[in-house]
Amino acid sequence: MTLGPGTRTFLVFAALVVLGALVFPSSFFYRVGTLVWINTLAVTGMVVLLGYVGLVSLGHAGFFAIGAYATALLPQYGVPSGLAMLAGAAGAALLAALIGRPILKLSGYYLAIATLGLGMLIWMVLSKEAWLTGGPDGMTVTGFSARNLLKSVGITLKTAEAWYWLCGAVATLGAVLAVNLGQSSAGRAFRAIHDSDVAAASLGVDVARAKSAAFVISAVYAAVAGALLALANGYITPDAGGFMHSVELVTMAVLGGAASVYGALVGALILTALPQVLTVFAEYEHMVLGAIMVGTMIAMRRGLVPALAGLLARRRAARRAGRLARRVS
Amino acid sequence: MSLLEVSGLGISFGGLRAVDGVGFTARPGEVTSIIGPNGAGKTTLFNLVSGVYIADAGAVRIAGREVTGLPPHRLARAGMARTFQNLRVFPQMTALENVMTGCHMAERAGLLAGLFGLPGSRAETARSREAAAAALTRTGLGALAGREAAALSYGQLKRLEIARALVTGCSILLLDEPAAGCNAVETREIDDLIHAIAGEGRTVVLIEHDMRLVMRISARILVLDQGRRIAEGAPEEIRENPRVIEAYLGAHGAAEARAAHA
């Protein structure tokens, strides 16, 4: 029996979540693991936007921050955290829909600059409106505990473990949805636009609408990831919406391979976990990271996952050809 | 009764009048061909008719309804499909997925149904897959369904574009040099295919340089030179038309051709 792509993604992601829990020796590892899953979720949104449709956004940290700050702020006015998270996602979706139409007419680096401006704007508001957001110092986030949530369904875990499982589950769900989307009518239209928007339009695809839809979907991914980070960390600063974070999200997607959710996971894993490992090398940390990125882009332009998958496929084909040759001779 | 009516269409690029007051009509079940020397404005005319360029003069009607200036995706919904001279396939998709994209207009499931992989969306994808596989078989690409489009040959990609246009269920099909880069056998296959497509009652408009192919399958031929219409008529009329011969061979060459004939 062959498994559908959605099912396969679910099994791979779920297995990795479980594997992490089996090998992690301490709460520190669980915290890093949680970050990996949160970043994977945000980068999965980039897979939809950048990998499927081929649009570059340098402002997605802005949507990430909207999700994070909605989850931080609304509970102070008596809104439950779950609802606040949804409100953040809805707010990000609304902003993406409003701003998407005019700026998605742009392409290539014009679009990159326009989204960069959008991200900067959001970051500026969060930094300057100190009465609301606490300014550059950030704010604490209270009102929700993953540990209590899991306890209410009869599972007792340490706080760090509870967040790991919760974020792993949401990232798995996000990956499955993105893979489903890629196999659907809308997904085929997205990937068609990536390769030729003129041809896509000639087949009846409303290109402007499709781009806008992908922008909204990726904004929701970023907002949910932001909300999870705010809750898991218990505090949030405007840097979550900063330019560097936007660049990180794009870099993770491109490093792993923007066209697949597995690429999102690998990119997020490397750029989240590696700095933790490299702290041993202290001042060389950024040099090593930079070298890895430059090397990947030179040797494997499509990203790590597609390059390795291609290598495997070629070796398998070579082995098959070898067997065939032996049988013939 | 003609399904596609084009009248007085024109566009300028900078100071150049690329297409100037060109009109033609095309009828269901027939192949209408557009020929002319390189740079005559044939592909530009296609781009105007299919909405890729916006004409600054003239009108396009489908079944009597004015569709001038509609964006390409709306024209597609009005029943127009096309192929491209400089191939516009989706190289990162498989051949099958390329053609499945042509089923987009028949697919009704929304974004959320796609995200959650609801049964309706899956069933629809399965239907599109079947329709696409049938179109691939018809264009002789059945064995290559799972192959990435980037790995296909030029002639195969030309046919892939035809398959992709066919599954849209178009009533009007614009083919831009479908036989370019094809060998004699492949050209013969394309010939049969175009014949069969017109035989289904579709309106086919063809740009092609292979004169034998054009003369064999066209009901009517429109000849362009330097953006203008210089002749229109049945193949035998066009073959004898001195202005056409002149446009292709130059005044001097035309005189030589006449001398050689005599």
Coordinates of N, CA and C in Angstrom, one line a residue, chain A residues 89-310:
Chain A
A89 N -3.8 35.5 14.8 CA -3.7 34.9 13.5 C -4.6 35.6 12.5
A90 N -5.9 36.0 13.1 CA -6.8 36.6 12.2 C -6.4 38.0 11.8
G91 N -5.7 38.7 12.8 CA -5.2 40.1 12.6 C -4.1 40.1 11.5
A92 N -3.2 39.1 11.6 CA -2.1 39.0 10.7 C -2.7 38.7 9.3
A93 N -3.7 37.8 9.2 CA -4.4 37.4 8.0 C -5.0 38.7 7.3
L94 N -5.7 39.5 8.2 CA -6.4 40.6 7.7 C -5.4 41.6 7.1
L95 N -4.3 41.9 7.9 CA -3.3 42.8 7.4 C -2.6 42.3 6.1
A96 N -2.4 41.0 6.0 CA -1.8 40.4 4.8 C -2.7 40.6 3.6
A97 N -4.0 40.4 3.9 CA -4.9 40.5 2.8 C -5.0 42.0 2.3
L98 N -5.1 42.9 3.2 CA -5.2 44.3 2.9 C -3.9 44.8 2.1
I99 N -2.8 44.5 2.7 CA -1.5 45.0 2.2 C -1.1 44.2 1.0
G100 N -1.5 42.9 0.9 CA -1.0 42.0 -0.1 C -1.4 42.5 -1.5
R101 N -2.7 42.8 -1.8 CA -3.1 43.2 -3.1 C -2.2 44.2 -3.8
P102 N -2.0 45.4 -3.2 CA -1.1 46.3 -3.8 C 0.3 45.9 -4.0
I103 N 0.9 45.3 -2.9 CA 2.4 45.1 -3.0 C 2.7 43.8 -3.8
L104 N 1.8 42.9 -3.9 CA 2.1 41.6 -4.6 C 2.1 41.8 -6.1
K105 N 1.7 43.0 -6.5 CA 1.8 43.3 -8.0 C 3.3 43.4 -8.3
L106 N 4.1 43.8 -7.3 CA 5.5 43.9 -7.5 C 6.1 42.5 -7.6
S107 N 7.3 42.5 -8.2 CA 8.0 41.2 -8.2 C 9.4 41.3 -7.8
G108 N 10.1 40.2 -7.6 CA 11.5 40.2 -7.3 C 11.9 41.1 -6.2
Y109 N 13.0 41.9 -6.4 CA 13.5 42.7 -5.3 C 12.6 43.8 -4.9
Y110 N 11.7 44.3 -5.8 CA 10.7 45.3 -5.4 C 9.8 44.8 -4.3
L111 N 9.4 43.6 -4.5 CA 8.5 43.0 -3.5 C 9.3 42.8 -2.2
A112 N 10.5 42.4 -2.3 CA 11.3 42.2 -1.1 C 11.4 43.5 -0.3
I113 N 11.7 44.6 -1.0 CA 11.8 45.9 -0.3 C 10.5 46.3 0.3
A114 N 9.4 46.1 -0.5 CA 8.1 46.5 0.0 C 7.7 45.7 1.3
T115 N 8.0 44.4 1.3 CA 7.7 43.6 2.5 C 8.6 44.0 3.7
L116 N 9.9 44.3 3.3 CA 10.8 44.8 4.3 C 10.3 46.0 5.0
G117 N 9.7 47.0 4.2 CA 9.2 48.2 4.8 C 8.0 47.8 5.7
L118 N 7.2 46.9 5.3 CA 6.0 46.5 6.2 C 6.5 46.0 7.5
G119 N 7.6 45.1 7.4 CA 8.1 44.5 8.7 C 8.7 45.6 9.6
M120 N 9.4 46.5 9.0 CA 10.0 47.6 9.8 C 9.0 48.4 10.5
L121 N 7.9 48.7 9.8 CA 6.8 49.5 10.3 C 6.2 48.8 11.6
I122 N 6.0 47.5 11.5 CA 5.4 46.8 12.6 C 6.4 46.8 13.8
W123 N 7.7 46.6 13.5 CA 8.7 46.6 14.5 C 8.8 47.9 15.2
M124 N 8.7 49.0 14.4 CA 8.8 50.3 14.9 C 7.6 50.6 15.9
V125 N 6.4 50.2 15.5 CA 5.2 50.4 16.4 C 5.5 49.7 17.7
L126 N 5.9 48.5 17.6 CA 6.1 47.7 18.8 C 7.2 48.3 19.7
S127 N 8.2 48.9 19.1 CA 9.3 49.4 19.9 C 9.0 50.8 20.5
K128 N 8.2 51.6 19.8 CA 7.9 52.9 20.2 C 6.7 53.1 21.2
E129 N 5.7 52.2 21.0 CA 4.5 52.4 21.8 C 4.7 51.7 23.1
A130 N 5.6 52.2 23.9 CA 5.9 51.6 25.2 C 4.8 51.4 26.2
W131 N 3.8 52.4 26.1 CA 2.7 52.3 27.1 C 1.9 51.0 26.9
L132 N 1.9 50.5 25.6 CA 1.2 49.3 25.3 C 2.0 48.0 25.4
T133 N 3.2 48.1 24.7 CA 4.0 46.9 24.5 C 5.3 46.8 25.4
G134 N 5.5 47.8 26.2 CA 6.6 47.8 27.1 C 7.9 48.3 26.3
G135 N 7.7 48.6 25.1 CA 8.9 49.1 24.3 C 9.9 48.1 24.1
P136 N 11.2 48.5 23.9 CA 12.3 47.6 23.5 C 12.5 46.6 24.6
D137 N 12.1 46.8 25.9 CA 12.3 45.8 26.9 C 11.4 44.6 26.8
G138 N 10.3 44.8 26.0 CA 9.4 43.7 25.9 C 8.4 43.6 27.0
M139 N 7.7 42.5 27.0 CA 6.7 42.3 28.1 C 6.5 40.8 28.4
T140 N 6.1 40.6 29.6 CA 5.9 39.2 30.0 C 4.5 38.7 29.5
V141 N 4.5 37.4 29.3 CA 3.3 36.8 28.8 C 2.8 35.8 29.8
T142 N 1.5 36.0 30.2 CA 1.0 35.0 31.2 C -0.4 34.5 30.8
G143 N -0.9 33.6 31.6 CA -2.3 33.2 31.3 C -2.5 31.9 30.7
F144 N -1.4 31.2 30.3 CA -1.5 29.9 29.7 C -0.4 29.0 30.0
S145 N -0.7 27.8 30.4 CA 0.4 26.9 30.7 C 0.2 25.6 30.0
A146 N 1.1 25.2 29.1 CA 1.0 23.9 28.4 C 0.9 22.8 29.4
R147 N 1.7 22.9 30.5 CA 1.7 21.8 31.5 C 0.3 21.6 32.1
N148 N -0.4 22.7 32.4 CA -1.7 22.5 33.0 C -2.7 22.0 31.9
L149 N -2.5 22.4 30.7 CA -3.4 21.9 29.6 C -3.3 20.4 29.5
L150 N -2.0 19.9 29.5 CA -1.8 18.5 29.3 C -2.2 17.7 30.6
K151 N -2.1 18.4 31.7 CA -2.5 17.8 33.0 C -4.0 17.5 33.0
S152 N -4.7 18.5 32.4 CA -6.2 18.4 32.4 C -6.6 17.2 31.6
V153 N -5.8 16.7 30.6 CA -6.2 15.5 29.9 C -5.4 14.3 30.5
G154 N -4.8 14.5 31.6 CA -4.3 13.3 32.3 C -2.8 13.0 32.1
I155 N -2.1 14.0 31.4 CA -0.7 13.7 31.1 C 0.1 14.7 32.0
T156 N 1.0 14.1 32.9 CA 1.8 15.0 33.7 C 3.2 15.1 33.2
L157 N 3.7 16.2 32.9 CA 5.0 16.4 32.3 C 5.6 17.7 32.9
K158 N 7.0 17.8 32.8 CA 7.6 19.0 33.2 C 7.2 20.1 32.2
T159 N 7.3 21.4 32.7 CA 6.9 22.5 31.8 C 7.6 22.5 30.4
A160 N 8.9 22.3 30.4 CA 9.7 22.3 29.2 C 9.2 21.2 28.2
E161 N 9.0 20.0 28.9 CA 8.5 18.9 28.0 C 7.1 19.2 27.4
A162 N 6.3 19.8 28.3 CA 4.9 20.0 27.8 C 4.9 20.9 26.6
W163 N 5.7 22.0 26.6 CA 5.8 22.9 25.5 C 6.4 22.2 24.3
Y164 N 7.4 21.4 24.5 CA 8.0 20.6 23.4 C 6.9 19.8 22.6
W165 N 6.1 19.1 23.4 CA 5.1 18.2 22.8 C 4.0 19.1 22.1
L166 N 3.6 20.1 22.7 CA 2.6 21.0 22.1 C 3.1 21.6 20.8
C167 N 4.3 22.2 20.8 CA 4.8 22.9 19.7 C 5.1 21.9 18.6
G168 N 5.6 20.7 19.0 CA 5.8 19.6 18.0 C 4.6 19.2 17.3
A169 N 3.5 19.1 18.1 CA 2.2 18.7 17.5 C 1.7 19.8 16.5
V170 N 1.8 21.1 16.9 CA 1.3 22.1 16.0 C 2.2 22.2 14.7
A171 N 3.5 22.0 14.9 CA 4.4 22.0 13.7 C 4.0 20.9 12.8
T172 N 3.7 19.7 13.3 CA 3.3 18.5 12.5 C 2.0 18.8 11.8
L173 N 1.1 19.4 12.5 CA -0.2 19.8 11.8 C 0.1 20.7 10.7
G174 N 0.9 21.8 11.0 CA 1.2 22.8 10.0 C 1.8 22.2 8.7
A175 N 2.7 21.2 8.9 CA 3.4 20.6 7.8 C 2.4 19.8 7.0
V176 N 1.6 19.0 7.7 CA 0.6 18.2 7.0 C -0.3 19.1 6.1
L177 N -0.8 20.2 6.7 CA -1.7 21.1 6.0 C -1.0 21.7 4.7
A178 N 0.3 22.0 4.9 CA 1.0 22.6 3.8 C 1.2 21.6 2.7
V179 N 1.5 20.3 3.1 CA 1.6 19.3 2.0 C 0.3 19.0 1.3
N180 N -0.8 18.9 2.1 CA -2.1 18.8 1.5 C -2.4 19.9 0.5
L181 N -2.1 21.1 0.9 CA -2.3 22.3 0.0 C -1.5 22.1 -1.3
G182 N -0.3 21.7 -1.2 CA 0.6 21.5 -2.4 C 0.0 20.5 -3.3
Q183 N -0.8 19.5 -2.8 CA -1.4 18.5 -3.7 C -2.8 18.9 -4.2
S184 N -3.3 20.1 -3.8 CA -4.6 20.5 -4.1 C -4.7 21.4 -5.4
S185 N -5.8 21.7 -5.8 CA -6.0 22.6 -6.9 C -5.3 23.9 -6.7
A186 N -5.4 24.5 -5.5 CA -4.8 25.8 -5.2 C -3.3 25.6 -5.2
G187 N -2.8 24.5 -4.7 CA -1.3 24.3 -4.6 C -0.7 24.1 -6.0
R188 N -1.4 23.5 -6.9 CA -0.9 23.3 -8.3 C -0.9 24.7 -9.0
A189 N -1.9 25.5 -8.7 CA -2.0 26.9 -9.2 C -0.8 27.7 -8.7
F190 N -0.5 27.5 -7.4 CA 0.7 28.2 -6.8 C 2.0 27.9 -7.5
R191 N 2.2 26.5 -7.6 CA 3.4 26.1 -8.2 C 3.5 26.5 -9.7
A192 N 2.4 26.5 -10.3 CA 2.4 27.0 -11.8 C 2.8 28.4 -11.8
I193 N 2.3 29.3 -10.9 CA 2.7 30.7 -10.9 C 4.2 30.8 -10.7
H194 N 4.7 29.9 -9.8 CA 6.2 29.9 -9.6 C 7.0 29.8 -10.8
D195 N 6.5 28.9 -11.7 CA 7.3 28.7 -13.0 C 7.0 29.6 -14.1
S196 N 5.7 30.0 -14.2 CA 5.3 30.9 -15.3 C 3.9 31.5 -15.0
D197 N 3.9 32.8 -14.6 CA 2.6 33.3 -14.2 C 1.8 33.6 -15.5
V198 N 2.4 33.8 -16.6 CA 1.7 34.0 -17.9 C 1.0 32.7 -18.3
A199 N 1.7 31.6 -18.2 CA 1.1 30.3 -18.6 C -0.1 30.0 -17.6
A200 N 0.2 30.2 -16.3 CA -0.8 30.0 -15.3 C -2.1 30.7 -15.6
A201 N -2.0 32.0 -15.9 CA -3.1 32.9 -16.2 C -3.9 32.3 -17.5
S202 N -3.1 31.9 -18.4 CA -3.7 31.4 -19.7 C -4.5 30.1 -19.4
L203 N -4.4 29.5 -18.3 CA -5.1 28.3 -17.9 C -6.3 28.7 -17.0
G204 N -6.5 30.0 -16.8 CA -7.6 30.4 -15.9 C -7.3 30.7 -14.5
V205 N -6.0 30.6 -14.1 CA -5.6 30.9 -12.7 C -5.6 32.5 -12.5
D206 N -6.4 32.9 -11.5 CA -6.4 34.3 -11.2 C -5.1 34.6 -10.3
V207 N -4.1 35.0 -11.0 CA -2.7 35.1 -10.4 C -2.7 36.0 -9.2
A208 N -3.3 37.2 -9.3 CA -3.3 38.2 -8.2 C -4.0 37.6 -7.0
R209 N -5.1 36.9 -7.2 CA -5.8 36.3 -6.1 C -5.0 35.2 -5.4
A210 N -4.4 34.4 -6.3 CA -3.6 33.2 -5.7 C -2.4 33.7 -4.9
K211 N -1.8 34.8 -5.4 CA -0.6 35.3 -4.7 C -1.1 35.8 -3.3
S212 N -2.2 36.6 -3.3 CA -2.7 37.1 -2.1 C -3.1 36.0 -1.1
A213 N -3.7 34.9 -1.6 CA -4.0 33.8 -0.7 C -2.8 33.2 -0.1
A214 N -1.7 33.0 -0.9 CA -0.5 32.4 -0.3 C 0.1 33.4 0.7
F215 N 0.0 34.7 0.5 CA 0.6 35.6 1.4 C -0.2 35.6 2.7
V216 N -1.5 35.5 2.7 CA -2.3 35.4 3.9 C -2.0 34.1 4.6
I217 N -1.9 33.0 3.9 CA -1.7 31.7 4.6 C -0.3 31.7 5.3
S218 N 0.7 32.3 4.6 CA 2.0 32.3 5.2 C 2.1 33.3 6.4
A219 N 1.3 34.3 6.4 CA 1.2 35.2 7.5 C 0.6 34.6 8.7
V220 N -0.5 33.7 8.5 CA -1.1 33.0 9.6 C -0.1 32.0 10.2
Y221 N 0.7 31.3 9.4 CA 1.7 30.4 9.9 C 2.7 31.2 10.9
A222 N 3.1 32.3 10.4 CA 4.1 33.1 11.1 C 3.4 33.6 12.5
A223 N 2.1 34.0 12.4 CA 1.5 34.6 13.6 C 1.3 33.5 14.6
V224 N 0.9 32.3 14.2 CA 0.7 31.2 15.2 C 2.1 30.8 15.8
A225 N 3.1 30.8 15.0 CA 4.4 30.5 15.5 C 4.8 31.6 16.5
G226 N 4.5 32.8 16.2 CA 4.9 33.9 17.1 C 4.1 33.8 18.5
A227 N 2.8 33.4 18.4 CA 2.0 33.2 19.6 C 2.6 32.1 20.4
L228 N 3.0 31.0 19.8 CA 3.6 29.9 20.6 C 4.9 30.3 21.2
L229 N 5.7 31.1 20.5 CA 7.0 31.5 21.1 C 6.7 32.4 22.4
A230 N 5.8 33.3 22.2 CA 5.5 34.2 23.3 C 5.0 33.4 24.5
L231 N 4.2 32.4 24.3 CA 3.6 31.6 25.4 C 4.7 30.7 26.0
A232 N 5.5 30.1 25.1 CA 6.5 29.1 25.6 C 7.6 29.9 26.4
N233 N 8.0 31.0 25.9 CA 9.1 31.8 26.6 C 8.6 32.6 27.8
G234 N 7.3 32.9 27.8 CA 6.7 33.7 28.9 C 7.1 35.2 28.8
Y235 N 7.8 35.6 27.8 CA 8.0 37.0 27.5 C 8.3 37.2 26.0
I236 N 8.2 38.4 25.6 CA 8.4 38.7 24.2 C 9.0 40.1 24.0
T237 N 9.9 40.3 23.1 CA 10.5 41.6 22.8 C 10.2 42.0 21.3
P238 N 10.4 43.2 21.0 CA 10.1 43.6 19.6 C 11.1 43.0 18.6
D239 N 12.2 42.4 19.1 CA 13.1 41.8 18.2 C 12.5 40.6 17.4
A240 N 11.5 40.0 18.0 CA 10.7 38.9 17.4 C 10.2 39.4 16.0
G241 N 9.9 40.7 15.9 CA 9.4 41.3 14.7 C 10.5 42.0 13.9
G242 N 11.7 41.9 14.3 CA 12.8 42.7 13.7 C 13.3 42.1 12.4
F243 N 14.0 42.9 11.7 CA 14.5 42.6 10.3 C 15.3 41.3 10.3
M244 N 16.2 41.2 11.4 CA 17.1 40.0 11.4 C 16.3 38.7 11.5
H245 N 15.1 38.8 12.2 CA 14.3 37.6 12.3 C 13.7 37.2 11.0
S246 N 13.2 38.3 10.2 CA 12.7 38.1 8.9 C 13.7 37.4 8.0
V247 N 15.0 37.9 8.1 CA 16.0 37.3 7.3 C 16.3 35.8 7.7
E248 N 16.2 35.6 9.0 CA 16.4 34.2 9.5 C 15.4 33.3 8.9
L249 N 14.2 33.7 8.9 CA 13.1 32.8 8.4 C 13.3 32.5 6.9
V250 N 13.7 33.5 6.1 CA 14.0 33.2 4.7 C 15.2 32.3 4.5
T251 N 16.2 32.6 5.4 CA 17.5 31.8 5.3 C 17.2 30.3 5.6
M252 N 16.4 30.1 6.7 CA 16.1 28.7 7.0 C 15.4 28.0 5.9
A253 N 14.5 28.7 5.2 CA 13.7 28.1 4.1 C 14.6 27.8 3.0
V254 N 15.5 28.7 2.6 CA 16.4 28.5 1.4 C 17.4 27.5 1.7
L255 N 18.0 27.5 3.0 CA 19.0 26.5 3.3 C 18.5 25.1 3.3
G256 N 17.3 24.9 3.8 CA 16.8 23.5 3.8 C 16.2 23.1 2.5
G257 N 15.8 24.1 1.7 CA 15.1 23.8 0.4 C 13.7 24.3 0.5
A258 N 13.4 25.4 -0.1 CA 12.2 26.2 0.1 C 11.0 25.4 -0.4
A259 N 11.2 24.4 -1.3 CA 10.0 23.8 -1.9 C 9.4 22.7 -1.1
S260 N 10.0 22.3 0.0 CA 9.3 21.2 0.8 C 9.3 21.5 2.3
V261 N 8.4 20.9 3.0 CA 8.3 21.1 4.4 C 9.4 20.4 5.1
Y262 N 10.0 19.3 4.5 CA 11.2 18.7 5.1 C 12.3 19.7 5.1
G263 N 12.4 20.5 4.0 CA 13.4 21.5 3.9 C 13.2 22.5 5.1
A264 N 12.0 22.9 5.3 CA 11.7 23.8 6.4 C 12.2 23.3 7.7
L265 N 12.0 22.0 8.0 CA 12.4 21.4 9.2 C 14.0 21.4 9.3
V266 N 14.6 20.9 8.2 CA 16.1 20.9 8.3 C 16.7 22.2 8.4
G267 N 16.2 23.2 7.7 CA 16.7 24.6 7.8 C 16.5 25.1 9.2
A268 N 15.3 24.9 9.8 CA 15.0 25.4 11.1 C 15.9 24.7 12.1
L269 N 16.1 23.4 12.0 CA 16.9 22.6 12.9 C 18.3 23.1 12.9
I270 N 18.9 23.3 11.7 CA 20.3 23.7 11.6 C 20.5 25.1 12.2
L271 N 19.7 26.0 11.8 CA 19.9 27.4 12.2 C 19.4 27.7 13.6
T272 N 18.7 26.7 14.2 CA 18.3 26.9 15.6 C 19.2 26.2 16.5
A273 N 19.5 24.9 16.2 CA 20.3 24.1 17.1 C 21.8 24.3 17.0
L274 N 22.3 24.6 15.7 CA 23.7 24.8 15.5 C 24.3 25.9 16.4
P275 N 23.7 27.1 16.4 CA 24.2 28.1 17.3 C 24.4 27.7 18.7
Q276 N 23.5 26.8 19.2 CA 23.6 26.3 20.6 C 24.9 25.4 20.7
V277 N 25.1 24.6 19.7 CA 26.3 23.7 19.7 C 27.5 24.6 19.6
L278 N 27.5 25.6 18.7 CA 28.7 26.4 18.4 C 29.1 27.3 19.5
T279 N 28.2 27.5 20.5 CA 28.6 28.4 21.6 C 30.0 28.0 22.2
V280 N 30.3 26.7 22.0 CA 31.6 26.2 22.4 C 32.7 27.0 21.7
F281 N 32.5 27.4 20.5 CA 33.5 28.1 19.7 C 33.4 29.6 19.9
A282 N 32.5 30.0 20.8 CA 32.3 31.4 21.1 C 32.4 32.3 19.9
E283 N 33.5 33.1 19.7 CA 33.5 34.1 18.7 C 33.5 33.6 17.3
Y284 N 33.7 32.3 17.1 CA 33.7 31.8 15.7 C 32.3 31.4 15.3
E285 N 31.4 31.4 16.2 CA 30.0 30.9 15.9 C 29.5 31.5 14.6
H286 N 29.5 32.8 14.5 CA 28.9 33.4 13.3 C 29.6 33.1 12.0
M287 N 31.0 33.0 12.2 CA 31.8 32.6 11.0 C 31.4 31.2 10.5
V288 N 31.3 30.3 11.4 CA 30.9 28.9 11.0 C 29.6 28.9 10.3
L289 N 28.6 29.6 10.9 CA 27.2 29.6 10.3 C 27.3 30.2 8.9
G290 N 28.0 31.3 8.8 CA 28.1 32.0 7.5 C 28.7 31.1 6.5
A291 N 29.8 30.4 6.9 CA 30.5 29.5 6.0 C 29.5 28.4 5.5
I292 N 28.8 27.9 6.4 CA 27.8 26.8 6.1 C 26.8 27.3 5.0
M293 N 26.3 28.5 5.2 CA 25.3 29.1 4.3 C 25.9 29.3 2.9
V294 N 27.1 29.9 2.9 CA 27.7 30.2 1.6 C 28.0 28.9 0.9
G295 N 28.5 28.0 1.6 CA 28.9 26.7 1.0 C 27.6 26.0 0.4
T296 N 26.5 26.0 1.2 CA 25.3 25.4 0.7 C 24.8 26.0 -0.6
M297 N 24.9 27.3 -0.6 CA 24.3 28.0 -1.7 C 25.2 27.8 -3.0
I298 N 26.5 27.6 -2.8 CA 27.4 27.4 -3.9 C 27.2 25.9 -4.4
A299 N 27.2 25.0 -3.5 CA 27.2 23.6 -3.9 C 25.8 23.0 -4.1
M300 N 24.8 23.5 -3.4 CA 23.4 23.0 -3.5 C 22.4 24.1 -3.5
R301 N 22.2 24.7 -4.7 CA 21.4 25.9 -4.7 C 20.0 25.7 -4.4
R302 N 19.5 24.5 -4.6 CA 18.1 24.2 -4.3 C 17.8 23.9 -2.9
G303 N 18.9 23.9 -2.1 CA 18.8 23.6 -0.6 C 19.2 22.2 -0.3
L304 N 19.4 22.0 1.0 CA 19.9 20.7 1.4 C 19.1 19.5 1.1
V305 N 17.8 19.6 1.4 CA 16.9 18.4 1.2 C 16.8 18.0 -0.2
P306 N 16.4 18.9 -1.2 CA 16.3 18.5 -2.6 C 17.7 18.0 -3.1
A307 N 18.8 18.6 -2.7 CA 20.1 18.2 -3.2 C 20.4 16.8 -2.7
L308 N 20.1 16.5 -1.4 CA 20.4 15.1 -0.9 C 19.5 14.1 -1.5
A309 N 18.2 14.5 -1.7 CA 17.2 13.6 -2.3 C 17.6 13.3 -3.7
G310 N 18.1 14.3 -4.5 CA 18.6 14.1 -5.8 C 19.8 13.1 -5.9

